[in-house]
Coordinates of C-alpha atoms and ligand atoms in Angstrom, one line a residue:
X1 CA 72.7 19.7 136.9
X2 CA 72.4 23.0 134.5
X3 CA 70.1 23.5 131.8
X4 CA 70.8 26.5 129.4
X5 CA 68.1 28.9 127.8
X6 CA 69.6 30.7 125.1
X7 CA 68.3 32.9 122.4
X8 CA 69.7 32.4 119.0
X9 CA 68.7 34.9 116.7
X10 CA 68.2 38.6 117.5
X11 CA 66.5 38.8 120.8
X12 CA 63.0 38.8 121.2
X13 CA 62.7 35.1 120.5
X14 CA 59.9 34.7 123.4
X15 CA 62.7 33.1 126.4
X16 CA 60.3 34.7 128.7
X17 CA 57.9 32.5 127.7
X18 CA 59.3 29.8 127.7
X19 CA 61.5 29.8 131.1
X20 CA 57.9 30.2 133.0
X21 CA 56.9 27.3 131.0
X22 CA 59.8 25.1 132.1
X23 CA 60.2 26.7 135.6
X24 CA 58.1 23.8 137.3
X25 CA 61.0 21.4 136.3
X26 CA 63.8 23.2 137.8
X27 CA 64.5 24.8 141.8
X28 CA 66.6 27.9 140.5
X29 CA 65.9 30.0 137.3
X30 CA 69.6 32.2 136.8
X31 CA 70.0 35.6 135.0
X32 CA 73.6 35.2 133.6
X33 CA 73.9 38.9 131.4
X34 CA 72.4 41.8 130.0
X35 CA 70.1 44.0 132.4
X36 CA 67.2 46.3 131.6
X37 CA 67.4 46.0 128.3
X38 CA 65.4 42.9 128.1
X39 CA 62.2 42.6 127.9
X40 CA 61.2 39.2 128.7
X41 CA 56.7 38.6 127.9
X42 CA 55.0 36.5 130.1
X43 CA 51.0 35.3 129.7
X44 CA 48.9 33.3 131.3
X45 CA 45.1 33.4 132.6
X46 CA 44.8 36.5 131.2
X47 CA 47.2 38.4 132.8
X48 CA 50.2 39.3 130.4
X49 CA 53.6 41.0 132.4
X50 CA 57.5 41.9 131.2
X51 CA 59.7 40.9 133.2
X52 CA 63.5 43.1 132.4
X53 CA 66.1 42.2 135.2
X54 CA 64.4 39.8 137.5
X55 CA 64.3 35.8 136.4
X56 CA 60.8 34.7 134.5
X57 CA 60.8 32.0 137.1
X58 CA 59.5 34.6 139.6
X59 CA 55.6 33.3 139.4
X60 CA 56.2 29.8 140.6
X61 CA 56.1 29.7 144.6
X62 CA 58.4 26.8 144.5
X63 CA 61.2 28.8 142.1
X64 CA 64.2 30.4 143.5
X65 CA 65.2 33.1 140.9
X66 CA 68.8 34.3 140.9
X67 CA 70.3 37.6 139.5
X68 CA 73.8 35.9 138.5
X69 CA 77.3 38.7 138.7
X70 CA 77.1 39.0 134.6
X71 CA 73.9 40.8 134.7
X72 CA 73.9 44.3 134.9
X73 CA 71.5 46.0 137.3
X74 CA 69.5 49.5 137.6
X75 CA 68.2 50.0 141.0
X76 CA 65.7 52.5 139.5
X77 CA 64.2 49.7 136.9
X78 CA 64.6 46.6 139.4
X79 CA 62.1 48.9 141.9
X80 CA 59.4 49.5 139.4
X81 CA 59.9 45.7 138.6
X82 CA 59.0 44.5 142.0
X83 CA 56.7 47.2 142.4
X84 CA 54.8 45.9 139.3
X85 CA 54.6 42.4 141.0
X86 CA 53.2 43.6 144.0
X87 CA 49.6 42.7 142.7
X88 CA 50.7 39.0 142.4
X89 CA 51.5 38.5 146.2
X90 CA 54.2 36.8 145.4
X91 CA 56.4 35.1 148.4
X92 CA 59.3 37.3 147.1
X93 CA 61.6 38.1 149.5
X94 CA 62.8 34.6 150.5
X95 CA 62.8 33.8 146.4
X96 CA 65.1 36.9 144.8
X97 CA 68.7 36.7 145.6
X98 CA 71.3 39.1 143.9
X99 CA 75.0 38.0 143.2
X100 CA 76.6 40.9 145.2
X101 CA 78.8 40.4 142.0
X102 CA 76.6 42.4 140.0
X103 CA 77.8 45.4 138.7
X104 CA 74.9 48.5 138.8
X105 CA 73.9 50.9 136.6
X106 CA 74.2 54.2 137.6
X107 CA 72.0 57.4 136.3
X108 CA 75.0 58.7 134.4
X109 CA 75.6 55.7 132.8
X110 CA 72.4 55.9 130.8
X111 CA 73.2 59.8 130.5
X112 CA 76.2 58.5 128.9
X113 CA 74.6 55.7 126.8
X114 CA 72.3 58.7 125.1
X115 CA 75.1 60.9 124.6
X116 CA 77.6 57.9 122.9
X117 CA 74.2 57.6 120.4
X118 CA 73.5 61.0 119.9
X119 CA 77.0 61.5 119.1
X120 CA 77.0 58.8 116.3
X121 CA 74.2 60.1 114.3
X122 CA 73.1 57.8 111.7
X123 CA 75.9 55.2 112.9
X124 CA 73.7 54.6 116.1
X125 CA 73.9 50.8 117.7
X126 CA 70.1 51.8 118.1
X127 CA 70.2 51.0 122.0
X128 CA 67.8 50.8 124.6
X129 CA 69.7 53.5 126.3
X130 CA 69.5 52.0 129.4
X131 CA 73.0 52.1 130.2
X132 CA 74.0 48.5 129.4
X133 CA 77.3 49.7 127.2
X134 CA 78.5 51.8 129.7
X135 CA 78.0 50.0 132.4
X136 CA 79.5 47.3 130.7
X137 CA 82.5 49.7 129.8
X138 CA 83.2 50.6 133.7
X139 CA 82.8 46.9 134.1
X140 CA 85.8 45.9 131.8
X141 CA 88.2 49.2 132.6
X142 CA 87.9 48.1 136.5
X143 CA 85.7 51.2 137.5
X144 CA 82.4 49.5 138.2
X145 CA 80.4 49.7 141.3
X146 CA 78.8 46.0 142.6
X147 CA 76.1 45.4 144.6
X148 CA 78.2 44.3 147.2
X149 CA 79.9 47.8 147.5
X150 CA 76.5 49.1 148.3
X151 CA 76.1 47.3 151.6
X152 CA 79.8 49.5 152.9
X153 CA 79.3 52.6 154.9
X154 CA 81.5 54.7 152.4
X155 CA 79.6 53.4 149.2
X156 CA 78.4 56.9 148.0
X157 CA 82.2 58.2 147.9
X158 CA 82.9 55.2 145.6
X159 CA 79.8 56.6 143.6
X160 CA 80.5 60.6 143.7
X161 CA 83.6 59.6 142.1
X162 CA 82.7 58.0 139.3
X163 CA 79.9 59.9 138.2
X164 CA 81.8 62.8 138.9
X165 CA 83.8 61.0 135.7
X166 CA 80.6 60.3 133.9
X167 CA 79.7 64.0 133.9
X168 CA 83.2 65.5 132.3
X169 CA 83.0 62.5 129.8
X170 CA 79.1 63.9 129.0
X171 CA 81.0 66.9 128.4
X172 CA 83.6 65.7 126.3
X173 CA 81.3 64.6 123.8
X174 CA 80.3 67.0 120.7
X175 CA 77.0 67.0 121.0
X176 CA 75.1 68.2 124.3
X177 CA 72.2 66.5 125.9
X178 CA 69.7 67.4 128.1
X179 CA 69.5 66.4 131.7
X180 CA 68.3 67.2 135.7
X181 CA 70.9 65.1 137.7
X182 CA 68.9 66.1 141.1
X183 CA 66.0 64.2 140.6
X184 CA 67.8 61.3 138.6
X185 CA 70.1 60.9 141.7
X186 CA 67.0 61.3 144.1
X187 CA 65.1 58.4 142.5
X188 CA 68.4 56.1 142.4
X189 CA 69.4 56.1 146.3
X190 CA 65.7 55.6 146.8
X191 CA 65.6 52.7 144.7
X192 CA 68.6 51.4 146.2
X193 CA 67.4 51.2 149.9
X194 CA 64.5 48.9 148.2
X195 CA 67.0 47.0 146.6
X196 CA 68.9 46.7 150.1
X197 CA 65.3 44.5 151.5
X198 CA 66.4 42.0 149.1
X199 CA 69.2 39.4 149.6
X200 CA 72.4 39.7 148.1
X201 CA 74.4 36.5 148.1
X202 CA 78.1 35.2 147.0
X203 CA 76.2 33.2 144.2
X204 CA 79.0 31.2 142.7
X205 CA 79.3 29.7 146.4
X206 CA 75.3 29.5 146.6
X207 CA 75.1 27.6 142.6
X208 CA 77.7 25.5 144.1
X209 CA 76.2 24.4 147.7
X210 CA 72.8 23.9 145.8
X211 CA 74.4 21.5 143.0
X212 CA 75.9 19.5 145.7
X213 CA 72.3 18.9 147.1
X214 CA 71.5 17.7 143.5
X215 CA 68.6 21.0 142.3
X216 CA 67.7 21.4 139.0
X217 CA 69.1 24.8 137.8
X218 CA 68.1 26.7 134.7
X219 CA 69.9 28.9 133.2
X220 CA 67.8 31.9 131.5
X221 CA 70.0 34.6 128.6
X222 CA 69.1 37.7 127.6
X223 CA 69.4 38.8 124.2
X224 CA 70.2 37.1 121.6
X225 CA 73.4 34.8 120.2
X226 CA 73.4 37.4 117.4
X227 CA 73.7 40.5 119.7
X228 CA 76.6 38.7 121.4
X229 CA 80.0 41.0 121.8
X230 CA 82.2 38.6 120.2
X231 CA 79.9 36.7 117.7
X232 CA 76.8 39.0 117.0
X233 CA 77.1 41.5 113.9
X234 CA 79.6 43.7 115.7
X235 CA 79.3 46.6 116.4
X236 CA 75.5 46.0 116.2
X237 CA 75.6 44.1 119.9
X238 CA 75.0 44.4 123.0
X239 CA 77.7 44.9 125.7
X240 CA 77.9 41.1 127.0
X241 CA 78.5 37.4 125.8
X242 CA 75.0 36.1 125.2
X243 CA 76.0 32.8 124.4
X244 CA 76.7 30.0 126.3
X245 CA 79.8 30.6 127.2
X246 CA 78.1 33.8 128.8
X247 CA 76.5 31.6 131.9
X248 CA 79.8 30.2 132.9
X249 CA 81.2 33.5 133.4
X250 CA 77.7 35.1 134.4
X251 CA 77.1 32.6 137.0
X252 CA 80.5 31.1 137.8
X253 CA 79.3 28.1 136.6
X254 CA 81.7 25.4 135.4
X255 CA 81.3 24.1 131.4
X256 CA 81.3 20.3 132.1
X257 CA 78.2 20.9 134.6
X258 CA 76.0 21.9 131.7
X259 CA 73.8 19.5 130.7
X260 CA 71.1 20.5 128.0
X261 CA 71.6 24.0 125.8
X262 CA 68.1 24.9 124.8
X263 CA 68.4 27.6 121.5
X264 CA 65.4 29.4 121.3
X265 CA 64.2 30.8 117.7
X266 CA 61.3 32.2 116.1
X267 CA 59.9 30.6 113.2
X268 CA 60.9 33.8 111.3
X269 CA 63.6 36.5 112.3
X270 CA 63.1 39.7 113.8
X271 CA 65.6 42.4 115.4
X272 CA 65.4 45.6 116.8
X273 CA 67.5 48.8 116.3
X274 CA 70.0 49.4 113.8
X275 CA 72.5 46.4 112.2
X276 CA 72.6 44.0 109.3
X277 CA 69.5 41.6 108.9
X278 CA 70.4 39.7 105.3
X279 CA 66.6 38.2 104.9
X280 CA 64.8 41.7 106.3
X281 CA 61.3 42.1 104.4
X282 CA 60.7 45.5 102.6
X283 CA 57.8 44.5 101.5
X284 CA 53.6 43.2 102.0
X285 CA 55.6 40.2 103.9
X286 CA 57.2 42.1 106.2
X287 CA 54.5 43.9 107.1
X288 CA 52.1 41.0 107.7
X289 CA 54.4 39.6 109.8
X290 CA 54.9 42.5 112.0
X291 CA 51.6 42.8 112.3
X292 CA 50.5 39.3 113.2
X293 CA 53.2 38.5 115.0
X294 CA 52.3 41.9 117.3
X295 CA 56.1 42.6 116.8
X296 CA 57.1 46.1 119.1
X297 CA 59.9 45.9 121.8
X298 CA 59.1 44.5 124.6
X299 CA 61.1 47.1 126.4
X300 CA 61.4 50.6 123.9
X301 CA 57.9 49.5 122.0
X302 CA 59.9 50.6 118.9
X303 CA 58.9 48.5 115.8
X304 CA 61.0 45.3 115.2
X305 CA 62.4 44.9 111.9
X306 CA 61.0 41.2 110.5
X307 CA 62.4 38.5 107.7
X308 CA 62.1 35.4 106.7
X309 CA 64.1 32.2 108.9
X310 CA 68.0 32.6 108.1
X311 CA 68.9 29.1 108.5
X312 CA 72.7 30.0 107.9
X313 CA 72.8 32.6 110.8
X314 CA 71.0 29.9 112.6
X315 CA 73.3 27.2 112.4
X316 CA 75.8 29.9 113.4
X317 CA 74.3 30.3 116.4
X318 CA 74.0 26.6 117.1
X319 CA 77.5 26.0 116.8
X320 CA 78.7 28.4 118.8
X321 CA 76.5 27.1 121.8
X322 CA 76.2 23.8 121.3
X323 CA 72.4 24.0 121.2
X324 CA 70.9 20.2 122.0
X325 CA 67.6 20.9 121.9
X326 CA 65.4 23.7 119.9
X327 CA 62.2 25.3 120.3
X328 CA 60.9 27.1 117.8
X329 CA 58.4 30.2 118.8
X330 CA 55.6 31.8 117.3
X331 CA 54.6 28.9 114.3
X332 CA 51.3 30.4 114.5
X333 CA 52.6 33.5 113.2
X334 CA 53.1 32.0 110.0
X335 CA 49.7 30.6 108.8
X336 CA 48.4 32.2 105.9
X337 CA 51.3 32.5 103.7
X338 CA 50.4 30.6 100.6
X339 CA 54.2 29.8 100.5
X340 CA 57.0 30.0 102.9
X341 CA 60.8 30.9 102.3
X342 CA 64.0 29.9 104.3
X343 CA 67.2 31.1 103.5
X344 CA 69.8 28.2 102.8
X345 CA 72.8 30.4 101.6
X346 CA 74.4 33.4 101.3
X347 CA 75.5 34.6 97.8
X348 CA 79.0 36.1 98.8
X349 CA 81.2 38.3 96.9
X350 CA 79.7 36.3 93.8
X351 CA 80.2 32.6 95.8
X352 CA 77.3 30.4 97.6
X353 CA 78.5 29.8 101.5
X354 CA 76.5 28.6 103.9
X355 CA 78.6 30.1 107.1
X356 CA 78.0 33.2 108.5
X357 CA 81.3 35.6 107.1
X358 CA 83.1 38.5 108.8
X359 CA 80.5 40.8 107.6
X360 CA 77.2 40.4 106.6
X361 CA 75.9 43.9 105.6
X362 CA 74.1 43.5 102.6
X363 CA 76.8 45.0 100.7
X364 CA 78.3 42.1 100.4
X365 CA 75.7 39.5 101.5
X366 CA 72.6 38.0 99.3
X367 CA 69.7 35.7 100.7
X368 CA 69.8 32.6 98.8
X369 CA 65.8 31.1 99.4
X370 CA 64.5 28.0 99.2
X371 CA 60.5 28.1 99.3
X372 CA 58.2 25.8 101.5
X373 CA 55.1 25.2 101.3
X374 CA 52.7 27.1 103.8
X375 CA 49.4 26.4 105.3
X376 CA 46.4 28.3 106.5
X377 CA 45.0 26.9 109.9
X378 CA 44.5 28.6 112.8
X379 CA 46.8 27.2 115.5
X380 CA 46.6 29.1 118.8
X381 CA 43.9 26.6 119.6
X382 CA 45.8 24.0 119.2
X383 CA 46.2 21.2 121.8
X384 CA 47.9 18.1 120.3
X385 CA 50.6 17.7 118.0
X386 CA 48.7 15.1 115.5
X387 CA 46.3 18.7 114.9
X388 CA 49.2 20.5 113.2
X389 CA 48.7 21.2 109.5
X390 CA 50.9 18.5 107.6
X391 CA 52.6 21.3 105.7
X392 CA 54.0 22.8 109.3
X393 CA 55.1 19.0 110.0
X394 CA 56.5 19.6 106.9
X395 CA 58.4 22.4 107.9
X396 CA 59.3 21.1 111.0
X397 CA 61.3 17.8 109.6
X398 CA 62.7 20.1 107.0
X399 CA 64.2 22.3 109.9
X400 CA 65.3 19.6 112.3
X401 CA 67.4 18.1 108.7
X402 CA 68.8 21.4 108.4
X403 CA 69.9 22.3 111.7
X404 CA 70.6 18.3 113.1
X405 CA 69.2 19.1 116.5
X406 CA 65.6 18.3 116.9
X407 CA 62.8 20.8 118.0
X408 CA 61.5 20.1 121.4
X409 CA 59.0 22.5 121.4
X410 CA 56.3 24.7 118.9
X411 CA 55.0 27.6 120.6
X412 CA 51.2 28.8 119.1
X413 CA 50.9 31.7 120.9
X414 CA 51.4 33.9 123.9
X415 CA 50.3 31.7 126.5
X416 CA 51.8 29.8 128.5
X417 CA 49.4 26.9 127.3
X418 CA 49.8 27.6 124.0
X419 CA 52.9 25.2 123.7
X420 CA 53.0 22.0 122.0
X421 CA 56.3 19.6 123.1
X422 CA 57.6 17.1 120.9
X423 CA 60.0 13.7 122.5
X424 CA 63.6 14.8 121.5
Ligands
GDP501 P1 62.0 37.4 124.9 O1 62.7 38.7 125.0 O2 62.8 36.4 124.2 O3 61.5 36.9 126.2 O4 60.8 37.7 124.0 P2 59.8 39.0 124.1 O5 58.9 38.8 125.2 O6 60.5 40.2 123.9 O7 59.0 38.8 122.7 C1 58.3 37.7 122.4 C2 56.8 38.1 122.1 O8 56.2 37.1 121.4 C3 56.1 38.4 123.3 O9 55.1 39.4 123.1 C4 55.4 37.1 123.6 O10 54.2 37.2 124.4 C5 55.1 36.6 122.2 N1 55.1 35.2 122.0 C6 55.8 34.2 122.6 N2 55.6 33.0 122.0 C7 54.6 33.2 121.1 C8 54.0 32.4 120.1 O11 54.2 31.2 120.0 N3 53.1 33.0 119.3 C9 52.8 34.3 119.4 N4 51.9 34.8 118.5 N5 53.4 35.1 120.3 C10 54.3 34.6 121.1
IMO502 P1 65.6 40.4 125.1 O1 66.3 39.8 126.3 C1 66.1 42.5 121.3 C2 69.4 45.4 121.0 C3 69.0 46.8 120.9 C4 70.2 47.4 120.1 C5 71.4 46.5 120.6 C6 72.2 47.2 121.7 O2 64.3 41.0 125.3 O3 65.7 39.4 123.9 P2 71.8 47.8 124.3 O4 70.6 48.5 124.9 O5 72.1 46.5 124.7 O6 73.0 48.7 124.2 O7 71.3 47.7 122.7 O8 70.8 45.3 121.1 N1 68.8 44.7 122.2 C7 67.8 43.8 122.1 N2 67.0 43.4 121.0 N3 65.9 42.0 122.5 C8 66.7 42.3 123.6 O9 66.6 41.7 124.8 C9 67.6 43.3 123.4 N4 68.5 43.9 124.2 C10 69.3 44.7 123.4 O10 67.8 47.0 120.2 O11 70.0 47.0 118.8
MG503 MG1 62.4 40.7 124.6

């Protein structure tokens, strides 16, 4: 049995929260795509920690987290990762595995993800510039180097190869960047013997053996549904398929195995870096919400851009995954705004459509709003469902009409125990 975790906005949408809430139910939490780019916030007593590569099913002893092929991996991140756990004593070594599938992220690919955005200029995707495109890139054209290639003897030839062809492409590009290879290579073979003390696994085979014996295995995405290569705001995306369709192909899982797809939303919208964002706040709003809602990468701490709920990207985003279930994250966020608005439809090249079109620059795209009413309660405190203000009931009902799937979980904060479930 397979569960999917899926974010379906932007990214950001608080997964990491929410897989360590669920991990007690399942035996195996699975990366499927993206890499270091994520950054995925855990919190509970007291201690708050971002995970980027390695599953957020890491702190339960009884968890077996898997790094599935479709991720993308940087030795040099994954070692400050485990370094950072260290003070957890965690039982790690028997609990990590690595699909020798994986494809790595060498130091010039992040030298080339910063030259490919310098080069844009104001075009820029905005990336975390941790390599994820290019990797991505080497991936696709049939360049890449796996994990698996690390454990042959003649793996570094494979390597002085290709960034050999990373440097004259650095070159090729108009404008120069800055850089000390030496040191950048140094740090990446060390991080790599680390990496070696883990286990790598054929983890199509491993998902496979494990189903047989009848464990619960969740499924945890990266990103967003939005930031997907194929359905995200394009060329505004990532380099992988975030959606569901992503943990097939990311895990070697087969479709008719998945049970429950869990979409994971805020009860606004935020996104990070550069892109369309048809109900982004320029105003008082905005800022509130970025402020209350503490919103800075979890990975770059750049500042995200926020707006109100786009229920039209939303249902989007459902569609395409086949979202059963939805929780919605960070309803707390939103008490003390005398009124509430949710955008319906899109006014589009002078017609009302409520489907997400080729393009959704704001060119061509309008926020139609429909306003709710708000409430002003404090709710991180909350315990019990019959303690939410009537008007976020309200808001609730109105959502779970909207979208036909029902909400499965509130989230009122941070904490793991700040999370309310509802019966689906
Ligand atoms: P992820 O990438 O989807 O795992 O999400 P991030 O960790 O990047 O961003 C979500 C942020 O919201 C983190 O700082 C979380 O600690 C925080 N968060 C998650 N759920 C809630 C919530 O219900 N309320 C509040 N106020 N913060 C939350
Ligand atoms: P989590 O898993 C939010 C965004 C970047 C940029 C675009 C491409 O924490 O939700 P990339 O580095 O992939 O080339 O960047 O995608 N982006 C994210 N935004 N959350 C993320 O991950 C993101 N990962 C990438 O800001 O706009
Ligand atoms: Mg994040």
């Amino acid at each position: 049995m397979i569960d999917l975790l899926l974010g379906l906005q932007w990214g950001d949408e608080g997964k990491g929260k929410i897989v360590d809430v669920l991990t007690k139910k399942y035996d195996i939490i699975a990366r499927f795509q993206g890499g270091p780019n994520a950054g995925h916030t855990l919190e509970f007593d007291g201690h708050k920690h971002v995970l980027h590569t390695i599953p957020s099913g890491i702190f339960h002893d009884s968890a077996v987290n898997l790094v599935g092929n479709g991720v993308v991996i940087d030795p040099v991140v994954f070692k400050k990762e485990l370094e950072k756990l260290t003070p957890y004593k965690l039982n790690i070594s028997h609990r990590l595995l690595i699909s020798r599938k994986a494809h790595v992220i060498l130091p010039t690919h992040r030298l080339l993800d910063q030259a490919s955005e310098a080069a844009k200029g104001s075009a820029k995707i905005g990336s975390t510039l941790k390599g994820i495109g290019p990797t991505y890139m080497d991936k696709t054209g049939r360049n890449g180097i796996r994990i698996g290639d690390i454990e042959a003897p003649d793996w570094k030839e494979k390597y002085r190869a290709l960034r050999d062809k990373h440097l004259q492409m650095i070159e090729n590009y108009k404008v120069a960047i800055d850089f000390d290879l030496d040191p950048l290579e140094q740090e990446f073979f060390d991080a790599v013997e680390t990496l070696k003390s883990l286990q790598f696994i054929d983890s199509e085979h491993y998902l496979e053996q494990q189903q047989r014996l009848g464990k619960r295995i969740l499924a945890e995405g990266a990103q967003g549904s939005l930031l997907d290569i194929d359905f995200g705001t394009y060329p505004y995306v990532t380099s992988s398929n975030t959606t569901a369709a992503g943990a097939c192909t990311g895990l070697g899982i087969a479709p008719n195995r998945i049970q429950k797809v869990i979409g994971i939303f805020k009860a606004y919208t935020t996104r990070v870096g550069s892109g369309p964002f048809p109900t982004e706040l320029f105003d008082e709003n905005g800022i509130t919400l970025g402020r209350v809602g503490n919103e800075f990468g979890a990975t770059t701490g750049r500042a995200r851009r926020c707006g109100w709920l786009d229920l039209v990207a939303l249902k989007y985003a459902i569609t395409v995954n086949g979202v059963t279930e939805l929780n919605m994250m960070k309803a707390d966020v939103l008490s003390g705004f005398p009124s509430i608005e949710v955008c319906t439809h899109y006014r589009y090249k002078g017609e009302l459509i409520d489907h997400l079109p080729f393009d959704i620059d704001s060119k061509y795209v309008e926020p139609v709003y429909e306003t709710l009413k708000g409430w002003n309660a404090d709710l991180t405190g909350l315990n019990s469902l019959d303690q939410l203000p009537h008007e976020l009931n309200d808001y609730i009902h109105y959502l779970e009409t909207a979208l036909e799937v029902p909400i499965t979980i509130v989230s009122v904060g941070p904490d793991r125990s700040q999370t309310l479930f509802r019966n689906s």
